[in-house]
Tab-separated table of C-alpha atoms and ligand atoms in Angstrom:
chain	number	residue	atom	x	y	z
X	1181	MET	CA	-29.093	-29.929	-7.449
X	1182	PRO	CA	-25.305	-29.675	-6.888
X	1183	SER	CA	-24.181	-26.895	-9.263
X	1184	PRO	CA	-21.270	-27.471	-11.496
X	1185	GLU	CA	-17.927	-26.547	-9.749
X	1186	LEU	CA	-16.084	-24.499	-12.277
X	1187	THR	CA	-12.384	-25.114	-12.571
X	1188	PRO	CA	-10.434	-22.594	-10.451
X	1189	PRO	CA	-8.685	-19.880	-12.826
X	1190	GLN	CA	-5.375	-20.906	-14.162
X	1191	SER	CA	-3.288	-18.159	-12.484
X	1192	SER	CA	-4.253	-17.910	-8.890
X	1193	LEU	CA	-4.313	-14.276	-9.370
X	1194	PRO	CA	-2.980	-11.949	-12.057
X	1195	GLU	CA	0.148	-10.703	-10.943
X	1196	ALA	CA	-1.559	-7.484	-9.734
X	1197	ALA	CA	1.552	-6.658	-7.910
X	1198	SER	CA	3.139	-6.500	-11.330
X	1199	HIS	CA	1.064	-3.352	-12.024
X	1200	PHE	CA	3.291	-1.746	-9.264
X	1201	GLY	CA	5.893	-2.178	-11.876
X	1202	ALA	CA	4.070	-2.425	-15.146
X	1203	HIS	CA	3.751	1.434	-15.546
X	1204	VAL	CA	6.687	3.805	-15.929
X	1205	LEU	CA	8.855	2.596	-13.077
X	1206	THR	CA	8.990	4.883	-10.358
X	1207	ASP	CA	10.854	4.458	-7.002
X	1208	ALA	CA	7.787	2.654	-5.534
X	1209	ALA	CA	7.607	0.389	-8.643
X	1210	ALA	CA	11.299	-0.392	-8.322
X	1211	ARG	CA	10.577	-1.378	-4.632
X	1212	ALA	CA	7.659	-3.500	-6.196
X	1213	CYS	CA	10.361	-5.250	-8.218
X	1214	ASP	CA	11.728	-6.286	-4.987
X	1215	ILE	CA	8.477	-7.413	-3.812
X	1216	LYS	CA	8.108	-9.672	-6.801
X	1217	ALA	CA	11.535	-11.105	-6.094
X	1218	ALA	CA	10.420	-11.651	-2.479
X	1219	THR	CA	7.324	-13.264	-3.533
X	1220	GLY	CA	8.742	-15.420	-6.258
X	1221	GLY	CA	6.968	-13.502	-9.029
X	1222	PRO	CA	8.574	-13.130	-12.471
X	1223	PRO	CA	10.928	-10.152	-12.791
X	1224	CYS	CA	8.817	-7.258	-13.683
X	1225	ALA	CA	11.524	-5.183	-15.428
X	1226	PRO	CA	15.234	-5.340	-16.199
X	1227	SER	CA	17.330	-4.581	-13.259
X	1228	LEU	CA	17.087	-0.895	-12.243
X	1229	PRO	CA	19.571	1.207	-10.445
X	1230	ALA	CA	18.627	0.992	-6.784
X	1231	PRO	CA	15.915	3.723	-6.047
X	1232	PRO	CA	17.571	6.838	-4.369
X	1233	ALA	CA	17.366	6.503	-0.615
X	1234	ILE	CA	14.108	8.172	0.600
X	1235	SER	CA	14.395	10.242	3.500
X	1236	VAL	CA	11.002	9.545	5.485
X	1237	PRO	CA	9.878	12.090	7.880
X	1238	GLY	CA	9.518	10.717	11.520
X	1239	PRO	CA	6.196	9.802	12.875
X	1240	ALA	CA	5.933	13.355	14.389
X	1241	ALA	CA	6.031	14.899	10.977
X	1242	ILE	CA	2.854	15.966	9.196
X	1243	GLU	CA	2.363	13.548	6.342
X	1244	ALA	CA	2.783	15.193	3.082
X	1245	PRO	CA	0.766	13.711	0.242
X	1246	THR	CA	3.708	12.347	-1.556
X	1247	ALA	CA	4.616	9.014	-2.738
X	1248	GLU	CA	7.047	8.729	0.296
X	1249	VAL	CA	6.763	5.521	2.066
X	1250	PRO	CA	6.086	4.917	5.825
X	1251	PRO	CA	9.196	3.589	7.839
X	1252	PRO	CA	8.717	0.026	9.150
X	1253	ASN	CA	7.274	0.203	12.495
X	1254	ALA	CA	8.320	-1.745	15.748
X	1255	ASP	CA	4.771	-3.040	16.070
X	1256	LEU	CA	4.666	-4.656	12.726
X	1257	GLU	CA	8.172	-6.020	13.237
X	1258	ARG	CA	7.183	-7.598	16.639
X	1259	ILE	CA	4.307	-9.298	14.732
X	1260	LEU	CA	6.470	-10.517	12.145
X	1261	ARG	CA	8.937	-11.916	14.645
X	1262	GLY	CA	6.285	-13.782	16.139
X	1263	PRO	CA	6.673	-15.228	19.840
X	1264	SER	CA	10.095	-15.373	21.082
X	1265	GLY	CA	9.833	-17.402	24.329
X	1266	LEU	CA	11.264	-20.803	25.026
X	1267	GLY	CA	10.168	-23.560	22.629
X	1268	THR	CA	8.438	-21.122	20.385
X	1269	ALA	CA	11.059	-21.391	17.480
X	1270	GLY	CA	8.569	-23.469	15.425
X	1271	LEU	CA	5.818	-20.588	15.744
X	1272	ARG	CA	7.941	-17.935	13.711
X	1273	LEU	CA	6.473	-16.798	10.642
X	1274	ILE	CA	8.135	-18.623	7.743
X	1275	VAL	CA	8.152	-16.591	4.523
X	1276	ARG	CA	7.435	-19.252	1.778
X	1277	GLU	CA	8.506	-18.317	-1.613
X	1278	GLU	CA	5.106	-18.109	-3.451
X	1279	PRO	CA	5.190	-20.069	-6.844
X	1280	PRO	CA	5.370	-17.531	-9.615
X	1281	THR	CA	2.059	-16.812	-11.315
X	1282	PRO	CA	2.040	-16.275	-15.105
X	1283	PRO	CA	0.840	-12.716	-16.101
X	1284	PRO	CA	-2.775	-12.763	-17.210
X	1285	GLU	CA	-3.389	-13.732	-20.871
X	1286	PRO	CA	-4.303	-10.587	-22.918
X	1287	SER	CA	-8.246	-10.518	-23.235
X	1288	ALA	CA	-9.320	-11.787	-26.766
X	1289	ALA	CA	-12.681	-9.756	-26.487
X	1290	THR	CA	-12.270	-6.138	-26.827
X	1291	ALA	CA	-13.842	-4.523	-23.711
X	1292	GLU	CA	-16.783	-2.414	-24.263
X	1293	GLY	CA	-16.702	1.277	-23.337
X	1294	ARG	CA	-13.428	3.209	-23.248
X	1295	PRO	CA	-11.301	4.418	-20.355
X	1296	ILE	CA	-11.491	7.945	-19.258
X	1297	PRO	CA	-8.597	9.732	-21.108
X	1298	GLY	CA	-5.975	10.225	-18.747
X	1299	LEU	CA	-7.070	8.140	-15.963
X	1300	TYR	CA	-4.257	6.195	-14.385
X	1301	HIS	CA	-5.544	2.519	-14.390
X	1302	HIS	CA	-4.607	-1.093	-15.234
X	1303	PRO	CA	-6.420	-3.005	-17.999
X	1304	VAL	CA	-7.475	-6.377	-16.990
X	1305	PRO	CA	-8.659	-9.508	-19.002
X	1306	GLU	CA	-12.243	-9.804	-19.556
X	1307	PRO	CA	-13.623	-11.960	-16.675
X	1308	ASP	CA	-13.825	-15.752	-17.199
X	1309	PRO	CA	-17.287	-15.939	-19.084
X	1310	VAL	CA	-17.880	-19.507	-17.624
X	1311	ARG	CA	-17.661	-18.136	-14.165
X	1312	VAL	CA	-19.740	-15.154	-15.157
X	1313	GLU	CA	-22.396	-17.080	-16.456
X	1314	GLU	CA	-22.643	-19.401	-13.336
X	1315	VAL	CA	-22.465	-16.538	-10.836
X	1316	SER	CA	-25.097	-14.461	-12.827
X	1317	ARG	CA	-27.451	-17.455	-12.875
X	1318	ARG	CA	-26.979	-18.195	-9.064
X	1319	ILE	CA	-27.336	-14.476	-7.914
X	1320	LYS	CA	-30.512	-14.140	-9.928
X	1321	SER	CA	-31.986	-17.220	-8.368
X	1322	TRP	CA	-30.887	-15.861	-4.927
X	1323	ALA	CA	-32.364	-12.329	-5.580
X	1324	VAL	CA	-35.651	-13.621	-6.904
X	1325	ASP	CA	-36.247	-16.940	-4.914
X	1326	GLU	CA	-34.506	-16.461	-1.477
X	1327	VAL	CA	-34.881	-12.789	-0.766
X	1328	ALA	CA	-37.540	-11.438	-3.019
X	1329	LEU	CA	-35.110	-8.499	-3.854
X	1330	TYR	CA	-37.099	-6.704	-6.540
X	1331	PRO	CA	-40.283	-6.462	-8.443
X	1332	GLU	CA	-40.464	-7.902	-11.945
X	1333	ASP	CA	-40.108	-4.469	-13.561
X	1334	TRP	CA	-36.636	-3.943	-12.025
X	1335	ALA	CA	-35.238	-7.301	-13.715
X	1336	GLU	CA	-33.856	-5.424	-16.663
X	1337	GLU	CA	-31.858	-3.123	-14.387
X	1338	PHE	CA	-30.702	-5.873	-12.304
X	1339	ASP	CA	-29.339	-7.695	-15.332
X	1340	GLY	CA	-27.747	-4.485	-16.481
X	1341	PHE	CA	-25.844	-4.100	-13.475
X	1342	SER	CA	-23.783	-7.295	-14.480
X	1343	VAL	CA	-22.884	-8.112	-10.974
X	1344	GLY	CA	-21.656	-11.440	-11.884
X	1345	ARG	CA	-19.129	-9.983	-14.448
X	1346	TYR	CA	-18.302	-7.333	-11.729
X	1347	MET	CA	-17.527	-9.940	-9.019
X	1348	VAL	CA	-15.590	-12.346	-11.069
X	1349	GLY	CA	-13.378	-9.479	-12.347
X	1350	CYS	CA	-12.839	-8.147	-8.897
X	1351	HIS	CA	-11.898	-11.548	-7.349
X	1352	PRO	CA	-9.716	-13.397	-9.787
X	1353	ASP	CA	-8.245	-15.555	-7.104
X	1354	ALA	CA	-11.418	-16.930	-5.698
X	1355	PRO	CA	-10.945	-20.647	-5.413
X	1356	THR	CA	-14.583	-21.736	-6.171
X	1357	VAL	CA	-17.844	-20.185	-7.381
X	1358	ASP	CA	-19.177	-20.574	-3.987
X	1359	HIS	CA	-16.619	-18.074	-2.748
X	1360	LEU	CA	-17.504	-15.597	-5.432
X	1361	MET	CA	-21.099	-15.920	-4.317
X	1362	VAL	CA	-20.376	-14.702	-0.918
X	1363	ALA	CA	-19.045	-11.402	-2.432
X	1364	THR	CA	-21.700	-11.216	-5.006
X	1365	ARG	CA	-24.730	-11.397	-2.688
X	1366	LEU	CA	-23.024	-8.771	-0.321
X	1367	MET	CA	-22.557	-6.388	-3.407
X	1368	VAL	CA	-26.152	-6.779	-4.531
X	1369	ALA	CA	-27.491	-6.273	-0.853
X	1370	GLU	CA	-25.309	-3.243	-0.408
X	1371	ASN	CA	-26.477	-1.777	-3.590
X	1372	ALA	CA	-30.095	-2.585	-2.722
X	1373	VAL	CA	-29.707	-0.515	0.532
X	1374	ASP	CA	-28.201	2.362	-1.220
X	1375	ASP	CA	-30.776	2.330	-4.095
X	1376	CYS	CA	-33.946	1.803	-1.722
X	1377	TYR	CA	-32.942	3.734	1.195
X	1378	CYS	CA	-30.691	6.419	-0.350
X	1379	GLU	CA	-31.088	6.787	-3.798
X	1380	ASP	CA	-33.460	6.498	-6.726
X	1381	HIS	CA	-35.539	3.575	-5.767
X	1382	GLY	CA	-37.516	5.084	-3.151
X	1383	GLY	CA	-34.646	6.475	-1.185
X	1384	SER	CA	-34.722	9.635	0.960
X	1385	PRO	CA	-32.566	11.424	3.437
X	1386	ASP	CA	-35.618	11.723	5.701
X	1387	GLY	CA	-35.740	9.034	8.227
X	1388	LEU	CA	-32.574	7.429	6.698
X	1389	GLY	CA	-30.788	7.073	10.116
X	1390	GLU	CA	-33.601	4.791	11.351
X	1391	ARG	CA	-33.557	2.669	8.118
X	1392	LEU	CA	-29.835	2.211	8.175
X	1393	LEU	CA	-29.594	1.503	11.858
X	1394	LEU	CA	-32.263	-1.286	11.548
X	1395	ALA	CA	-30.766	-2.685	8.478
X	1396	HIS	CA	-27.277	-2.727	10.184
X	1397	THR	CA	-28.722	-5.017	12.745
X	1398	ALA	CA	-29.036	-7.622	10.008
X	1399	LEU	CA	-25.271	-7.542	9.866
X	1400	ASP	CA	-24.652	-6.913	13.554
X	1401	PRO	CA	-27.284	-8.655	15.489
X	1402	LEU	CA	-29.360	-7.130	18.402
X	1403	TYR	CA	-29.036	-9.262	21.567
X	1404	THR	CA	-32.019	-8.232	23.925
X	1405	THR	CA	-34.600	-9.851	26.031
X	1406	GLN	CA	-36.733	-12.840	25.146
X	1407	GLU	CA	-39.787	-10.510	25.045
X	1408	TYR	CA	-38.311	-8.187	22.466
X	1409	GLN	CA	-35.954	-10.581	20.412
X	1410	PRO	CA	-38.834	-12.099	18.138
X	1411	HIS	CA	-39.883	-8.569	17.043
X	1412	TRP	CA	-36.379	-7.739	15.879
X	1413	ALA	CA	-35.935	-11.064	14.251
X	1414	LYS	CA	-39.370	-10.602	12.386
X	1415	SER	CA	-38.020	-7.124	11.308
X	1416	LEU	CA	-35.295	-8.603	9.235
X	1417	HIS	CA	-37.946	-9.916	6.765
X	1418	GLU	CA	-39.919	-6.788	6.395
X	1419	ASP	CA	-38.163	-5.127	3.439
X	1420	ALA	CA	-35.943	-6.099	0.426
X	1421	PRO	CA	-32.776	-4.468	1.789
X	1422	ARG	CA	-33.008	-6.104	5.176
X	1423	ARG	CA	-33.771	-9.584	3.616
X	1424	ALA	CA	-30.725	-9.107	1.393
X	1425	TYR	CA	-28.431	-7.992	4.220
X	1426	ARG	CA	-29.519	-10.765	6.338
X	1427	SER	CA	-29.215	-13.633	3.899
X	1428	ALA	CA	-25.928	-12.356	2.464
X	1429	MET	CA	-24.501	-11.957	5.857
X	1430	GLU	CA	-25.552	-15.398	6.847
X	1431	TYR	CA	-23.713	-16.979	3.824
X	1432	PHE	CA	-20.604	-14.706	4.751
X	1433	VAL	CA	-20.376	-15.802	8.342
X	1434	GLN	CA	-20.527	-19.351	7.302
X	1435	VAL	CA	-17.079	-18.862	5.634
X	1436	ALA	CA	-15.682	-15.865	7.466
X	1437	SER	CA	-13.621	-16.097	10.529
X	1438	PRO	CA	-14.770	-14.080	13.785
X	1439	SER	CA	-11.998	-11.486	12.912
X	1440	GLN	CA	-13.136	-11.203	9.182
X	1441	THR	CA	-16.713	-10.905	10.278
X	1442	ASP	CA	-15.817	-8.194	12.664
X	1443	ARG	CA	-13.832	-6.352	10.160
X	1444	PHE	CA	-16.662	-6.456	7.751
X	1445	ARG	CA	-19.261	-5.156	10.154
X	1446	HIS	CA	-16.902	-2.169	10.948
X	1447	ASP	CA	-16.578	-1.499	7.261
X	1448	MET	CA	-20.282	-1.421	6.833
X	1449	ALA	CA	-20.745	0.898	9.722
X	1450	ARG	CA	-18.218	3.239	8.060
X	1451	LEU	CA	-20.416	2.860	4.883
X	1452	HIS	CA	-23.532	3.690	6.713
X	1453	MET	CA	-22.047	6.808	8.392
X	1454	GLY	CA	-20.973	8.045	4.903
X	1455	TYR	CA	-24.589	7.586	3.656
X	1456	LEU	CA	-25.771	9.747	6.532
X	1457	ALA	CA	-23.402	12.612	5.760
X	1458	GLU	CA	-24.302	12.612	2.193
X	1459	ALA	CA	-28.062	12.710	3.209
X	1460	ALA	CA	-27.631	15.398	5.710
X	1461	TRP	CA	-26.139	17.654	2.814
X	1462	ALA	CA	-28.803	16.518	0.539
X	1463	GLN	CA	-31.501	17.719	3.012
X	1464	THR	CA	-30.293	21.233	2.832
X	1465	ASP	CA	-28.942	21.138	-0.653
X	1466	HIS	CA	-25.592	22.006	0.906
X	1467	VAL	CA	-22.418	21.581	-1.256
X	1468	PRO	CA	-19.534	20.725	1.137
X	1469	GLU	CA	-16.027	21.850	0.687
X	1470	VAL	CA	-13.990	19.697	-1.430
X	1471	TRP	CA	-11.906	18.207	1.389
X	1472	GLU	CA	-15.324	17.496	3.184
X	1473	TYR	CA	-16.661	15.751	0.207
X	1474	LEU	CA	-13.566	13.603	-0.071
X	1475	ALA	CA	-13.949	12.826	3.742
X	1476	MET	CA	-17.511	11.663	3.138
X	1477	ARG	CA	-16.507	9.527	0.232
X	1478	GLN	CA	-13.869	7.795	2.159
X	1479	PHE	CA	-16.934	6.503	4.233
X	1480	ASN	CA	-19.622	6.218	1.530
X	1481	ASN	CA	-17.137	4.075	-0.219
X	1482	PHE	CA	-16.463	0.562	-1.923
X	1483	ARG	CA	-14.085	-0.369	1.155
X	1484	PRO	CA	-16.266	-3.205	2.434
X	1485	CYS	CA	-15.749	-5.090	-0.949
X	1486	PRO	CA	-11.991	-5.102	-1.375
X	1487	THR	CA	-11.486	-5.693	2.325
X	1488	ILE	CA	-13.307	-9.157	2.075
X	1489	THR	CA	-10.846	-10.220	-0.547
X	1490	ASP	CA	-9.044	-12.779	1.876
X	1491	THR	CA	-12.427	-14.411	2.858
X	1492	VAL	CA	-13.395	-14.554	-0.867
X	1493	GLY	CA	-9.952	-16.007	-1.659
X	1494	GLY	CA	-10.290	-18.686	1.018
X	1495	TYR	CA	-7.574	-17.443	3.394
X	1496	GLU	CA	-7.182	-14.971	6.199
X	1497	LEU	CA	-5.095	-11.844	6.696
X	1498	PRO	CA	-4.318	-11.940	10.400
X	1499	MET	CA	-6.273	-9.344	12.647
X	1500	ASP	CA	-3.025	-7.802	13.852
X	1501	LEU	CA	-1.732	-7.192	10.359
X	1502	HIS	CA	-4.915	-5.746	9.199
X	1503	ALA	CA	-5.095	-3.453	12.020
X	1504	GLN	CA	-1.589	-1.954	11.376
X	1505	ALA	CA	-1.746	1.703	10.437
X	1506	ALA	CA	0.090	1.217	7.308
X	1507	MET	CA	-2.446	-1.595	6.208
X	1508	GLN	CA	-5.327	0.714	7.193
X	1509	LYS	CA	-3.816	3.554	5.058
X	1510	VAL	CA	-3.463	1.283	1.940
X	1511	ILE	CA	-7.008	0.109	2.392
X	1512	ALA	CA	-8.451	3.626	2.688
X	1513	LEU	CA	-6.346	4.738	-0.257
X	1514	ALA	CA	-7.596	1.924	-2.536
X	1515	GLY	CA	-11.139	2.532	-1.549
X	1516	ASN	CA	-10.909	6.055	-2.228
X	1517	ALA	CA	-9.485	5.477	-5.526
X	1518	THR	CA	-12.300	3.053	-6.436
X	1519	THR	CA	-14.882	5.266	-5.281
X	1520	ILE	CA	-13.704	8.475	-7.324
X	1521	VAL	CA	-13.621	6.102	-10.283
X	1522	ASN	CA	-17.354	5.747	-9.593
X	1523	ASP	CA	-17.764	9.549	-9.337
X	1524	LEU	CA	-16.169	9.752	-12.807
X	1525	TYR	CA	-18.006	7.076	-14.723
X	1526	SER	CA	-21.243	7.820	-13.184
X	1527	TYR	CA	-21.080	11.644	-13.674
X	1528	THR	CA	-23.373	11.719	-16.668
X	1529	LYS	CA	-25.923	9.442	-14.967
X	1530	GLU	CA	-25.910	11.485	-11.854
X	1531	LEU	CA	-26.227	14.891	-13.896
X	1532	ASP	CA	-29.340	13.343	-15.415
X	1533	ALA	CA	-30.786	12.218	-11.896
X	1534	PRO	CA	-33.417	14.427	-10.187
X	1535	GLY	CA	-31.944	17.149	-7.850
X	1536	ARG	CA	-28.198	17.734	-7.467
X	1537	HIS	CA	-26.277	14.493	-6.823
X	1538	LEU	CA	-22.951	15.278	-5.191
X	1539	ASN	CA	-19.768	13.730	-6.806
X	1540	LEU	CA	-16.297	15.044	-7.028
X	1541	PRO	CA	-16.542	16.897	-10.175
X	1542	VAL	CA	-19.761	18.650	-9.117
X	1543	VAL	CA	-18.301	19.782	-5.744
X	1544	ILE	CA	-15.053	20.914	-7.335
X	1545	ALA	CA	-16.949	23.008	-10.052
X	1546	GLU	CA	-19.253	24.547	-7.259
X	1547	ARG	CA	-16.505	25.185	-4.621
X	1548	GLU	CA	-13.651	26.263	-6.813
X	1549	GLY	CA	-15.470	28.004	-9.648
X	1550	LEU	CA	-14.286	25.738	-12.404
X	1551	SER	CA	-16.067	24.867	-15.547
X	1552	ASP	CA	-17.907	21.507	-15.546
X	1553	ARG	CA	-14.938	20.137	-17.738
X	1554	ASP	CA	-12.117	21.618	-15.860
X	1555	ALA	CA	-13.717	20.265	-12.610
X	1556	TYR	CA	-13.995	16.796	-14.223
X	1557	LEU	CA	-10.387	16.896	-15.458
X	1558	LYS	CA	-9.097	17.993	-11.954
X	1559	SER	CA	-11.075	14.969	-10.532
X	1560	VAL	CA	-9.222	12.813	-12.726
X	1561	GLU	CA	-5.900	14.096	-11.422
X	1562	VAL	CA	-7.122	13.706	-7.736
X	1563	HIS	CA	-7.952	10.134	-8.567
X	1564	ASN	CA	-4.671	9.571	-10.205
X	1565	GLU	CA	-2.930	10.981	-7.091
X	1566	LEU	CA	-4.774	8.532	-4.777
X	1567	MET	CA	-3.970	5.520	-7.058
X	1568	HIS	CA	-0.396	6.355	-7.151
X	1569	ASP	CA	-0.327	6.813	-3.227
X	1570	PHE	CA	-2.136	3.489	-2.895
X	1571	GLU	CA	0.387	1.628	-5.087
X	1572	SER	CA	3.487	3.246	-3.444
X	1573	HIS	CA	2.272	2.584	0.084
X	1574	ALA	CA	1.054	-1.087	-0.859
X	1575	ALA	CA	4.488	-1.659	-2.561
X	1576	ALA	CA	6.265	-0.452	0.570
X	1577	LEU	CA	4.072	-2.387	2.917
X	1578	ALA	CA	4.553	-5.675	0.848
X	1579	ALA	CA	8.390	-5.131	1.097
X	1580	ASP	CA	8.229	-4.431	4.933
X	1581	CYS	CA	5.768	-7.378	5.532
X	1582	PRO	CA	6.934	-10.332	3.857
X	1583	VAL	CA	4.024	-12.523	5.193
X	1584	PRO	CA	2.326	-14.450	2.267
X	1585	SER	CA	-1.306	-13.678	3.511
X	1586	ALA	CA	-0.463	-9.996	3.690
X	1587	GLN	CA	1.081	-9.989	0.458
X	1588	ARG	CA	-1.838	-11.898	-1.300
X	1589	PHE	CA	-4.102	-9.508	0.538
X	1590	LEU	CA	-2.368	-6.566	-1.015
X	1591	ARG	CA	-2.492	-8.162	-4.252
X	1592	GLY	CA	-6.146	-8.835	-3.869
X	1593	VAL	CA	-6.943	-5.218	-3.039
X	1594	ALA	CA	-5.019	-4.189	-6.049
X	1595	ALA	CA	-7.014	-6.802	-8.161
X	1596	TRP	CA	-10.292	-5.290	-6.784
X	1597	VAL	CA	-9.269	-1.862	-7.696
X	1598	ASP	CA	-8.490	-3.041	-11.232
X	1599	GLY	CA	-11.673	-5.148	-11.556
X	1600	ASN	CA	-13.600	-2.174	-10.360
X	1601	HIS	CA	-12.215	0.104	-13.021
X	1602	HIS	CA	-12.818	-2.589	-15.748
X	1603	TRP	CA	-16.493	-3.022	-14.682
X	1604	HIS	CA	-17.264	0.778	-14.532
X	1605	GLN	CA	-15.468	1.330	-17.960
X	1606	THR	CA	-17.349	-1.488	-19.795
X	1607	ASN	CA	-20.670	-1.171	-18.152
X	1608	THR	CA	-22.170	0.796	-20.976
X	1609	TYR	CA	-25.692	-0.102	-19.870
X	1610	ARG	CA	-25.112	1.857	-16.722
X	1611	TYR	CA	-22.499	4.420	-17.511
X	1612	SER	CA	-21.434	6.891	-20.265
X	1613	LEU	CA	-18.598	9.398	-20.502
X	1614	PRO	CA	-19.183	13.160	-20.838
X	1615	ASP	CA	-18.192	14.775	-24.006
X	1616	PHE	CA	-15.208	16.655	-22.743
X	1617	TRP	CA	-12.476	15.387	-25.172
Q	1950	LIG	C1	-21.150	-1.743	-3.095
Q	1950	LIG	C2	-20.924	-0.680	-2.021
Q	1950	LIG	C3	-20.166	-0.997	-0.783
Q	1950	LIG	C4	-21.308	0.518	-2.284
Q	1950	LIG	C5	-20.883	1.708	-1.394
Q	1950	LIG	C6	-21.427	2.985	-1.868
Q	1950	LIG	C7	-21.114	3.384	-3.210
Q	1950	LIG	C8	-19.582	3.792	-3.251
Q	1950	LIG	C9	-21.783	3.153	-4.360
Q	1950	LIG	C10	-23.233	2.636	-4.102
Q	1950	LIG	C11	-21.363	3.744	-5.673
Q	1950	LIG	O1	-21.629	5.005	-5.738
Q	1950	LIG	P1	-23.001	5.660	-6.194
Q	1950	LIG	O2	-23.995	5.668	-5.014
Q	1950	LIG	O3	-22.556	6.934	-6.765
Q	1950	LIG	O4	-23.339	4.599	-7.308
Q	1950	LIG	P2	-23.790	4.726	-8.711
Q	1950	LIG	O5	-22.991	5.899	-9.313
Q	1950	LIG	O6	-25.259	4.964	-8.875
Q	1950	LIG	O7	-23.354	3.548	-9.433
Q	1951	LIG	MG1	-21.896	7.512	-8.382
């Protein structure tokens, strides 16, 4: 039965870019105002004195973790110029003024849960309840009827995850529920692999490499001989994580371009490598140094979720622009901020889990000899620095790259960051805050 198509959201996307200017305006935010002007968004603040010129170290300099912004690079400028041969004038990128989108309506419903005191974040409206209900209905049907994802006694936990509310909140510019379902199936499948292979639903570090490699072939197919191909194809139906990966990927490739598909496969390989490092430490109960943990968490990371924002939004960030070092840095910083948000909101849940579950506060406490509370508060500061770096680099890149698809992608990543925080803050079924305040 054709399912009701729900009206697309009024504003194509809450002006996530505005939050580059919504907080206390900094140099980066002042640049963000330039972005908004460039993209036709409403002015984000009264005119500000031009930000002081920022002396940016040349490429040879070691990057200091400051809010400084990278210089525009020749490669990016070449791509923006487009082809320059005879008869190519019509092929140049034309920067269309994007219609201003109204700021999101303040949410009438008061969000559940409370934000972590001192955590730098941007509140977002409660996700559209009509879309949430439809996505929740469809994802349950997929999980139970299409991929036999979980036994009946996991149903309450599945519902408590509120994945429909999560994805509607993270993809406010999705044109249809079908687009939202592409992200939602992948989110469910990714968590099923984490829960069943790595964590508390039968997971173990022992043999994880084999399980992850074989599951990865549900995303990145095996091409082999006629004799052995059927054995592989049959394997994709042998457990819930592989059934979920296979099916979710089948839906994804129907709407994604080859470049978006390849990007996603790369990001999932990053994720699986992060799982393996985490598992290696668990096998010996080793606590890594803080920087080592942060390196692992850059791979065991939400990255594969915000990076499909263009596929879910029904447009494409060109491969060349995605591959730019500046874009890669923005994506990594956004992923790191979103994943440390998880460390902070899931802290008490992980303390209650069997054994020692590594997260940033636990590693800082162990490695730097801080109390649990001081380590947690320092982790909040680490998150905040990552968020400010993400926003300053995103603002600078948006200003240097006036291509509508790139600017929409950056706003989509920012919207994912904000929606991810909202879900973690308000999912009181799954998370609760420590009593440190
Ligand atoms: C959805 C996805 C791509 C997950 C990547 C791995 C990740 C960051 C999580 C599953 C969240 O971290 P964690 O394993 O700590 O999850 P919970 O704290 O149990 O929610
Ligand atoms: Mg966690």
